[in-house]
Amino acid sequence: MEERKIVTSVLVYSYDELPEHYKLLVDEAKRVTKDAYAPYSKFQVGAAVLLENDEILSATNQENAAYPSGMCAERVTMFYANSKYPNLPPKALAIATFADGDFLDEPITPCGACRQVLLETELRYGVNINVLLYGKRGVYLLSSAKSLLPLSFDGSLLK
Ligand code: THU
């Protein structure tokens, strides 16, 4: 028996310390939280993706009375970007959440299904996507979606 350790590193920034282009991305993720359709959870999530051409696209979570039919902001945003610009790799994704009248103090982290979709996007374009998770007390920066999903499953295993 051997133990294998899998280590993930997260950089924690204050908002003011972020590079300017990441501040813009976080600002956009925050801005769109007001557009979320979240009548059931009241948990309004915004996501903004920075593409290779420096364009930013953003979207929000979309809920449904049949709960599983809804979708998280990260997947809505990534599918939107990949549909609109199938040949433009994403460089970074920012996520912010507004609930109970304010942005959350601590960042939320993407659910498993969103991590899987982000990983597929990284593999599809052969890039790392920097993931920025906004909280009022700190912004987490992960260097890739892969780092959020150790021991992951991907298409190479289907061959
Ligand atoms: N949600 C997101 O949009 N992103 C996440 O990372 C976590 C959860 C949404 C799904 C649902 O509309 C609401 O937040 C509560 O789970």
Coordinates of C-alpha atoms and ligand atoms in Angstrom, one line a residue:
M1 CA 0.0 0.0 0.0
E2 CA 1.2 3.5 -0.7
E3 CA -0.3 6.8 0.0
R4 CA -0.6 9.4 -2.9
K5 CA -1.2 12.9 -1.9
I6 CA -3.1 15.3 -4.2
V7 CA -2.4 18.9 -3.3
T8 CA -4.4 21.9 -4.5
S9 CA -3.1 25.4 -4.0
V10 CA -5.4 28.4 -3.7
L11 CA -4.2 32.0 -3.7
V12 CA -6.4 34.3 -1.5
Y13 CA -6.4 37.9 -2.6
S14 CA -8.1 40.9 -1.2
Y15 CA -10.2 42.5 -4.0
D16 CA -7.9 45.6 -4.1
E17 CA -4.8 43.3 -4.7
L18 CA -6.3 41.7 -7.8
P19 CA -4.8 42.6 -11.2
E20 CA -7.0 45.2 -13.0
H21 CA -8.3 42.8 -15.6
Y22 CA -9.4 40.4 -12.9
K23 CA -11.1 43.2 -10.9
L24 CA -13.2 43.9 -14.1
L25 CA -14.1 40.2 -14.4
V26 CA -15.2 40.0 -10.7
D27 CA -17.1 43.2 -11.1
E28 CA -19.0 41.8 -14.0
A29 CA -19.8 38.5 -12.1
K30 CA -21.1 40.7 -9.2
R31 CA -23.1 43.0 -11.5
V32 CA -25.1 40.3 -13.2
T33 CA -26.2 38.6 -9.9
K34 CA -29.2 40.9 -10.0
D35 CA -30.3 39.2 -13.2
A36 CA -30.3 35.7 -11.7
Y37 CA -33.6 33.7 -11.8
A38 CA -33.5 32.2 -8.4
P39 CA -37.1 32.4 -6.9
Y40 CA -36.7 29.2 -5.0
S41 CA -33.2 29.4 -3.4
K42 CA -32.9 33.2 -3.4
F43 CA -29.2 32.5 -4.0
Q44 CA -28.3 34.7 -6.9
V45 CA -25.1 33.6 -8.6
G46 CA -23.3 35.5 -11.4
A47 CA -20.4 34.2 -13.5
A48 CA -18.3 36.1 -16.0
V49 CA -15.8 34.5 -18.4
L50 CA -12.8 36.2 -20.0
L51 CA -12.2 35.0 -23.5
E52 CA -8.9 34.9 -25.5
N53 CA -9.9 38.0 -27.4
D54 CA -10.4 39.8 -24.0
E55 CA -14.2 39.9 -24.4
I56 CA -16.2 39.2 -21.3
L57 CA -19.5 37.2 -21.3
S58 CA -21.6 36.8 -18.2
A59 CA -24.7 34.9 -17.1
T60 CA -26.6 33.7 -14.0
N61 CA -28.2 30.7 -12.4
Q62 CA -31.6 29.8 -13.9
E63 CA -33.9 27.9 -11.6
N64 CA -37.0 25.9 -12.3
A65 CA -40.0 24.6 -10.3
A66 CA -38.8 21.2 -11.3
Y67 CA -35.6 21.8 -9.4
P68 CA -33.1 19.6 -11.4
S69 CA -34.2 21.4 -14.6
G70 CA -32.4 24.6 -13.4
M71 CA -28.8 25.3 -14.0
C72 CA -25.9 26.9 -12.2
A73 CA -24.4 30.2 -13.3
E74 CA -21.1 28.7 -14.2
R75 CA -22.6 26.2 -16.7
V76 CA -25.0 28.7 -18.2
T77 CA -22.0 31.0 -18.8
M78 CA -19.6 28.5 -20.1
F79 CA -22.2 26.9 -22.5
Y80 CA -23.1 30.4 -23.7
A81 CA -19.5 31.3 -24.4
N82 CA -18.7 28.0 -26.1
S83 CA -21.8 28.3 -28.2
K84 CA -21.2 31.9 -29.2
Y85 CA -17.5 31.6 -29.8
P86 CA -16.7 27.9 -30.3
N87 CA -13.2 28.7 -31.4
L88 CA -12.3 31.1 -28.6
P89 CA -10.7 29.6 -25.5
P90 CA -11.7 31.0 -22.2
K91 CA -8.9 32.4 -20.0
A92 CA -10.6 33.0 -16.7
L93 CA -14.0 32.6 -15.0
A94 CA -15.2 34.7 -12.0
I95 CA -18.1 33.8 -9.7
A96 CA -20.0 35.9 -7.2
T97 CA -23.1 35.3 -5.1
F98 CA -25.7 37.7 -3.7
A99 CA -28.0 36.4 -1.0
D100 CA -30.0 37.9 1.9
G101 CA -29.4 41.4 0.6
D102 CA -25.6 41.3 0.3
F103 CA -22.6 39.5 -1.4
L104 CA -21.3 36.6 0.6
D105 CA -18.4 37.1 3.0
E106 CA -16.8 33.8 1.9
P107 CA -16.7 32.6 -1.7
I108 CA -18.8 29.8 -2.9
T109 CA -17.1 27.0 -4.8
P110 CA -18.6 25.5 -8.0
C111 CA -20.6 22.3 -7.7
G112 CA -19.3 19.0 -9.0
A113 CA -21.3 19.2 -12.3
C114 CA -19.9 22.6 -13.0
R115 CA -16.3 21.5 -12.2
Q116 CA -16.8 18.7 -14.7
V117 CA -18.0 21.1 -17.4
L118 CA -15.1 23.5 -16.7
L119 CA -12.6 20.6 -16.9
E120 CA -14.1 19.5 -20.3
T121 CA -13.7 23.1 -21.5
E122 CA -10.0 23.2 -20.5
L123 CA -9.4 19.9 -22.3
R124 CA -11.4 21.0 -25.4
Y125 CA -9.3 24.1 -25.8
G126 CA -6.0 22.8 -24.3
V127 CA -5.9 25.7 -21.8
N128 CA -6.0 26.3 -18.1
I129 CA -8.9 28.5 -16.9
N130 CA -8.1 30.7 -13.9
V131 CA -11.0 30.5 -11.6
L132 CA -11.8 33.5 -9.3
L133 CA -14.3 33.0 -6.5
Y134 CA -15.4 36.3 -5.0
G135 CA -16.1 36.8 -1.3
K136 CA -16.2 40.1 0.5
R137 CA -13.4 38.9 2.9
G138 CA -11.3 37.4 0.1
V139 CA -11.1 36.3 -3.5
Y140 CA -9.8 32.8 -4.2
L141 CA -7.8 32.3 -7.3
L142 CA -7.3 28.8 -8.6
S143 CA -4.9 28.4 -11.5
S144 CA -7.2 25.9 -13.3
A145 CA -10.5 24.1 -13.2
K146 CA -8.6 20.8 -13.1
S147 CA -7.2 21.8 -9.7
L148 CA -10.8 21.9 -8.4
L149 CA -11.4 18.3 -9.5
P150 CA -8.7 15.8 -8.5
L151 CA -9.0 12.2 -9.8
S152 CA -11.3 13.5 -12.5
F153 CA -12.9 11.6 -15.3
D154 CA -12.4 12.8 -18.9
G155 CA -12.8 11.8 -22.5
S156 CA -9.4 10.2 -22.8
L157 CA -10.6 7.4 -20.5
L158 CA -13.3 6.5 -23.1
K159 CA -10.7 5.5 -25.7
Ligands
THU1 N1 -25.6 27.6 -7.8 C1 -24.8 28.2 -8.8 O1 -25.3 28.9 -9.7 N2 -23.5 28.0 -8.8 C2 -22.8 27.4 -7.8 O2 -21.6 27.3 -7.8 C3 -23.6 26.8 -6.7 C4 -25.0 26.9 -6.8 C5 -27.0 27.9 -7.9 C6 -27.8 26.7 -8.2 C7 -29.2 27.1 -7.6 O3 -29.9 27.9 -8.5 C8 -28.8 27.9 -6.4 O4 -27.4 28.3 -6.6 C9 -28.8 27.2 -5.1 O5 -28.1 26.0 -5.1

